[in-house]
Amino acid sequence: MIYQIIVYPIEFIIEFIYAFFQQFLGNPALSIVGVSLGVNILSLPLYNIAEKWQQIERDTQIALKPKVDKIKSVFSGDEQYMILSTYYKQNHYHPIYALRSSVSLIIQVPFFIAAYHFLSNLESLQNASFFIFNNLGRPDQLFKIGSFAINLLPLVMTAINIIAGAIYTKGFPLKEKVQLYAMAALFLVLLYNSPSGLVIYWTLNNIFSLIKNLYNKSKNPGKLFYFTCVFALFAASLFVFFFTDKTFLKKIVLVAVTILVALVPLYIKIFNYLINKPLAIFEKNKKMRLSIFVSSCIGLFLLTGVVIPLSLFSSSPQEFSFIDTFTSPLQLLQ
């Protein structure tokens, strides 16, 4: 049930992105690069929210720490617990809020499970090569010591993960540093004998995480991220246009996507204009907002519950007549 609600939609998105890049690039390894880039871009808002929660928790912990340390040094046992509980209540804080510092790690879990399930069973990775990796469907086993094979990719992945964590947690409490390094060690154990394609995907995730941390340290990370995406899409368009045998239509579609992304600042300006000018009336008029909301709900109900099913039935009545014990297609609407 949890898998169907949380993990499967993410796996479906991963599969869709992979199929999209495979259709245009025809290379499983490059498609994995596209999947990693796409997933990181789509999940960026979630990580930004998680980062805000984590920052709130850090600031709260720093503000409460002097008094908490003093209470712990003077009192002990039940007396310490009661005084700490009272102090937390006075500051509108509960110890369970400490979980906010682990939100970004929790977010990674469903993405990891979805990618693991999809890429571990992907037939197109079998016998597919990429540079020095002969089979993306198997562990890389690049080095051997006697009969013992050493997988290099998981070690590289872990090193990049540690570097990204060191940059991200600079100046953070020791607890957060330990969490990230423990996660790096856990992924090393989980992925050491996994297919090379999956390890490449997670390694790229770590690289993008490192780049994201460097962006956040810059003065204007938003602009830097925008120009990086435009440059990457432009380079991909040039590669597909001049160095592949894809159809002209597919090349045009990729160029169109690049142009659409490049015009993002224009979309933002148009959106801000609409919010501040023509649509500003909705912010002031609650009755109008409510009427639009109610009418939209009614319209969606009629569209999805009546119009679309009836249109489907009318397109081929014989296929919907006498299905099992149903004698009328209207029973299918229940």
PDB file of N, CA, C and O in Angstrom, residues 284-311:
ATOM      1  N   LYS A 284      -8.359  40.049  -2.907  1.00  0.00           N
ATOM      2  CA  LYS A 284      -9.160  40.917  -2.047  1.00  0.00           C
ATOM      3  C   LYS A 284     -10.593  40.424  -1.904  1.00  0.00           C
ATOM      4  O   LYS A 284     -11.256  40.731  -0.918  1.00  0.00           O
ATOM      5  N   ASN A 285     -11.094  39.693  -2.882  1.00  0.00           N
ATOM      6  CA  ASN A 285     -12.496  39.278  -2.893  1.00  0.00           C
ATOM      7  C   ASN A 285     -12.610  37.793  -2.532  1.00  0.00           C
ATOM      8  O   ASN A 285     -12.407  36.913  -3.371  1.00  0.00           O
ATOM      9  N   LYS A 286     -12.934  37.500  -1.273  1.00  0.00           N
ATOM     10  CA  LYS A 286     -13.033  36.117  -0.820  1.00  0.00           C
ATOM     11  C   LYS A 286     -14.217  35.399  -1.449  1.00  0.00           C
ATOM     12  O   LYS A 286     -14.142  34.210  -1.754  1.00  0.00           O
ATOM     13  N   LYS A 287     -15.321  36.097  -1.633  1.00  0.00           N
ATOM     14  CA  LYS A 287     -16.507  35.467  -2.219  1.00  0.00           C
ATOM     15  C   LYS A 287     -16.233  35.007  -3.648  1.00  0.00           C
ATOM     16  O   LYS A 287     -16.676  33.932  -4.061  1.00  0.00           O
ATOM     17  N   MET A 288     -15.500  35.808  -4.385  1.00  0.00           N
ATOM     18  CA  MET A 288     -15.174  35.431  -5.752  1.00  0.00           C
ATOM     19  C   MET A 288     -14.272  34.200  -5.773  1.00  0.00           C
ATOM     20  O   MET A 288     -14.471  33.291  -6.592  1.00  0.00           O
ATOM     21  N   ARG A 289     -13.304  34.147  -4.862  1.00  0.00           N
ATOM     22  CA  ARG A 289     -12.423  32.973  -4.787  1.00  0.00           C
ATOM     23  C   ARG A 289     -13.224  31.725  -4.445  1.00  0.00           C
ATOM     24  O   ARG A 289     -13.011  30.657  -5.016  1.00  0.00           O
ATOM     25  N   LEU A 290     -14.145  31.870  -3.503  1.00  0.00           N
ATOM     26  CA  LEU A 290     -14.954  30.725  -3.093  1.00  0.00           C
ATOM     27  C   LEU A 290     -15.852  30.247  -4.232  1.00  0.00           C
ATOM     28  O   LEU A 290     -15.972  29.035  -4.467  1.00  0.00           O
ATOM     29  N   SER A 291     -16.469  31.185  -4.953  1.00  0.00           N
ATOM     30  CA  SER A 291     -17.352  30.803  -6.054  1.00  0.00           C
ATOM     31  C   SER A 291     -16.582  30.097  -7.170  1.00  0.00           C
ATOM     32  O   SER A 291     -17.054  29.114  -7.742  1.00  0.00           O
ATOM     33  N   ILE A 292     -15.372  30.574  -7.464  1.00  0.00           N
ATOM     34  CA  ILE A 292     -14.546  29.925  -8.483  1.00  0.00           C
ATOM     35  C   ILE A 292     -14.131  28.529  -8.036  1.00  0.00           C
ATOM     36  O   ILE A 292     -14.144  27.571  -8.822  1.00  0.00           O
ATOM     37  N   PHE A 293     -13.795  28.395  -6.754  1.00  0.00           N
ATOM     38  CA  PHE A 293     -13.393  27.092  -6.221  1.00  0.00           C
ATOM     39  C   PHE A 293     -14.551  26.093  -6.307  1.00  0.00           C
ATOM     40  O   PHE A 293     -14.374  24.956  -6.771  1.00  0.00           O
ATOM     41  N   VAL A 294     -15.743  26.519  -5.885  1.00  0.00           N
ATOM     42  CA  VAL A 294     -16.902  25.623  -5.895  1.00  0.00           C
ATOM     43  C   VAL A 294     -17.278  25.243  -7.325  1.00  0.00           C
ATOM     44  O   VAL A 294     -17.525  24.068  -7.633  1.00  0.00           O
ATOM     45  N   SER A 295     -17.320  26.236  -8.215  1.00  0.00           N
ATOM     46  CA  SER A 295     -17.676  25.945  -9.606  1.00  0.00           C
ATOM     47  C   SER A 295     -16.641  25.034 -10.268  1.00  0.00           C
ATOM     48  O   SER A 295     -16.983  24.167 -11.084  1.00  0.00           O
ATOM     49  N   SER A 296     -15.361  25.193  -9.918  1.00  0.00           N
ATOM     50  CA  SER A 296     -14.316  24.319 -10.463  1.00  0.00           C
ATOM     51  C   SER A 296     -14.503  22.884  -9.982  1.00  0.00           C
ATOM     52  O   SER A 296     -14.350  21.935 -10.760  1.00  0.00           O
ATOM     53  N   CYS A 297     -14.836  22.729  -8.692  1.00  0.00           N
ATOM     54  CA  CYS A 297     -15.065  21.384  -8.158  1.00  0.00           C
ATOM     55  C   CYS A 297     -16.248  20.715  -8.854  1.00  0.00           C
ATOM     56  O   CYS A 297     -16.187  19.532  -9.221  1.00  0.00           O
ATOM     57  N   ILE A 298     -17.327  21.485  -9.040  1.00  0.00           N
ATOM     58  CA  ILE A 298     -18.497  20.928  -9.717  1.00  0.00           C
ATOM     59  C   ILE A 298     -18.158  20.558 -11.161  1.00  0.00           C
ATOM     60  O   ILE A 298     -18.537  19.494 -11.664  1.00  0.00           O
ATOM     61  N   GLY A 299     -17.432  21.445 -11.840  1.00  0.00           N
ATOM     62  CA  GLY A 299     -17.046  21.171 -13.219  1.00  0.00           C
ATOM     63  C   GLY A 299     -16.178  19.940 -13.350  1.00  0.00           C
ATOM     64  O   GLY A 299     -16.383  19.097 -14.235  1.00  0.00           O
ATOM     65  N   LEU A 300     -15.194  19.785 -12.447  1.00  0.00           N
ATOM     66  CA  LEU A 300     -14.329  18.601 -12.476  1.00  0.00           C
ATOM     67  C   LEU A 300     -15.123  17.334 -12.176  1.00  0.00           C
ATOM     68  O   LEU A 300     -14.882  16.276 -12.771  1.00  0.00           O
ATOM     69  N   PHE A 301     -16.068  17.448 -11.234  1.00  0.00           N
ATOM     70  CA  PHE A 301     -16.890  16.286 -10.906  1.00  0.00           C
ATOM     71  C   PHE A 301     -17.703  15.837 -12.119  1.00  0.00           C
ATOM     72  O   PHE A 301     -17.760  14.648 -12.454  1.00  0.00           O
ATOM     73  N   LEU A 302     -18.335  16.794 -12.787  1.00  0.00           N
ATOM     74  CA  LEU A 302     -19.143  16.456 -13.954  1.00  0.00           C
ATOM     75  C   LEU A 302     -18.275  15.919 -15.094  1.00  0.00           C
ATOM     76  O   LEU A 302     -18.657  14.977 -15.792  1.00  0.00           O
ATOM     77  N   LEU A 303     -17.081  16.517 -15.253  1.00  0.00           N
ATOM     78  CA  LEU A 303     -16.207  16.105 -16.351  1.00  0.00           C
ATOM     79  C   LEU A 303     -15.691  14.691 -16.149  1.00  0.00           C
ATOM     80  O   LEU A 303     -15.760  13.847 -17.045  1.00  0.00           O
ATOM     81  N   THR A 304     -15.133  14.426 -14.958  1.00  0.00           N
ATOM     82  CA  THR A 304     -14.511  13.121 -14.705  1.00  0.00           C
ATOM     83  C   THR A 304     -15.523  12.043 -14.348  1.00  0.00           C
ATOM     84  O   THR A 304     -15.274  10.854 -14.562  1.00  0.00           O
ATOM     85  N   GLY A 305     -16.660  12.433 -13.781  1.00  0.00           N
ATOM     86  CA  GLY A 305     -17.633  11.436 -13.345  1.00  0.00           C
ATOM     87  C   GLY A 305     -18.723  11.146 -14.347  1.00  0.00           C
ATOM     88  O   GLY A 305     -19.349  10.081 -14.286  1.00  0.00           O
ATOM     89  N   VAL A 306     -18.961  12.065 -15.288  1.00  0.00           N
ATOM     90  CA  VAL A 306     -20.066  11.877 -16.222  1.00  0.00           C
ATOM     91  C   VAL A 306     -19.621  11.999 -17.674  1.00  0.00           C
ATOM     92  O   VAL A 306     -19.763  11.064 -18.470  1.00  0.00           O
ATOM     93  N   VAL A 307     -19.063  13.151 -18.031  1.00  0.00           N
ATOM     94  CA  VAL A 307     -18.783  13.445 -19.437  1.00  0.00           C
ATOM     95  C   VAL A 307     -17.768  12.472 -20.022  1.00  0.00           C
ATOM     96  O   VAL A 307     -18.008  11.852 -21.074  1.00  0.00           O
ATOM     97  N   ILE A 308     -16.631  12.312 -19.374  1.00  0.00           N
ATOM     98  CA  ILE A 308     -15.577  11.445 -19.916  1.00  0.00           C
ATOM     99  C   ILE A 308     -16.016   9.986 -19.984  1.00  0.00           C
ATOM    100  O   ILE A 308     -15.861   9.331 -21.027  1.00  0.00           O
ATOM    101  N   PRO A 309     -16.584   9.407 -18.899  1.00  0.00           N
ATOM    102  CA  PRO A 309     -17.038   8.008 -19.011  1.00  0.00           C
ATOM    103  C   PRO A 309     -18.103   7.813 -20.091  1.00  0.00           C
ATOM    104  O   PRO A 309     -18.048   6.831 -20.838  1.00  0.00           O
ATOM    105  N   LEU A 310     -19.084   8.726 -20.167  1.00  0.00           N
ATOM    106  CA  LEU A 310     -20.130   8.571 -21.163  1.00  0.00           C
ATOM    107  C   LEU A 310     -19.578   8.710 -22.582  1.00  0.00           C
ATOM    108  O   LEU A 310     -20.040   8.031 -23.508  1.00  0.00           O
ATOM    109  N   SER A 311     -18.593   9.593 -22.751  1.00  0.00           N
ATOM    110  CA  SER A 311     -17.962   9.719 -24.068  1.00  0.00           C
ATOM    111  C   SER A 311     -17.245   8.437 -24.442  1.00  0.00           C
ATOM    112  O   SER A 311     -17.265   8.003 -25.602  1.00  0.00           O
TER     113      SER A 311
END
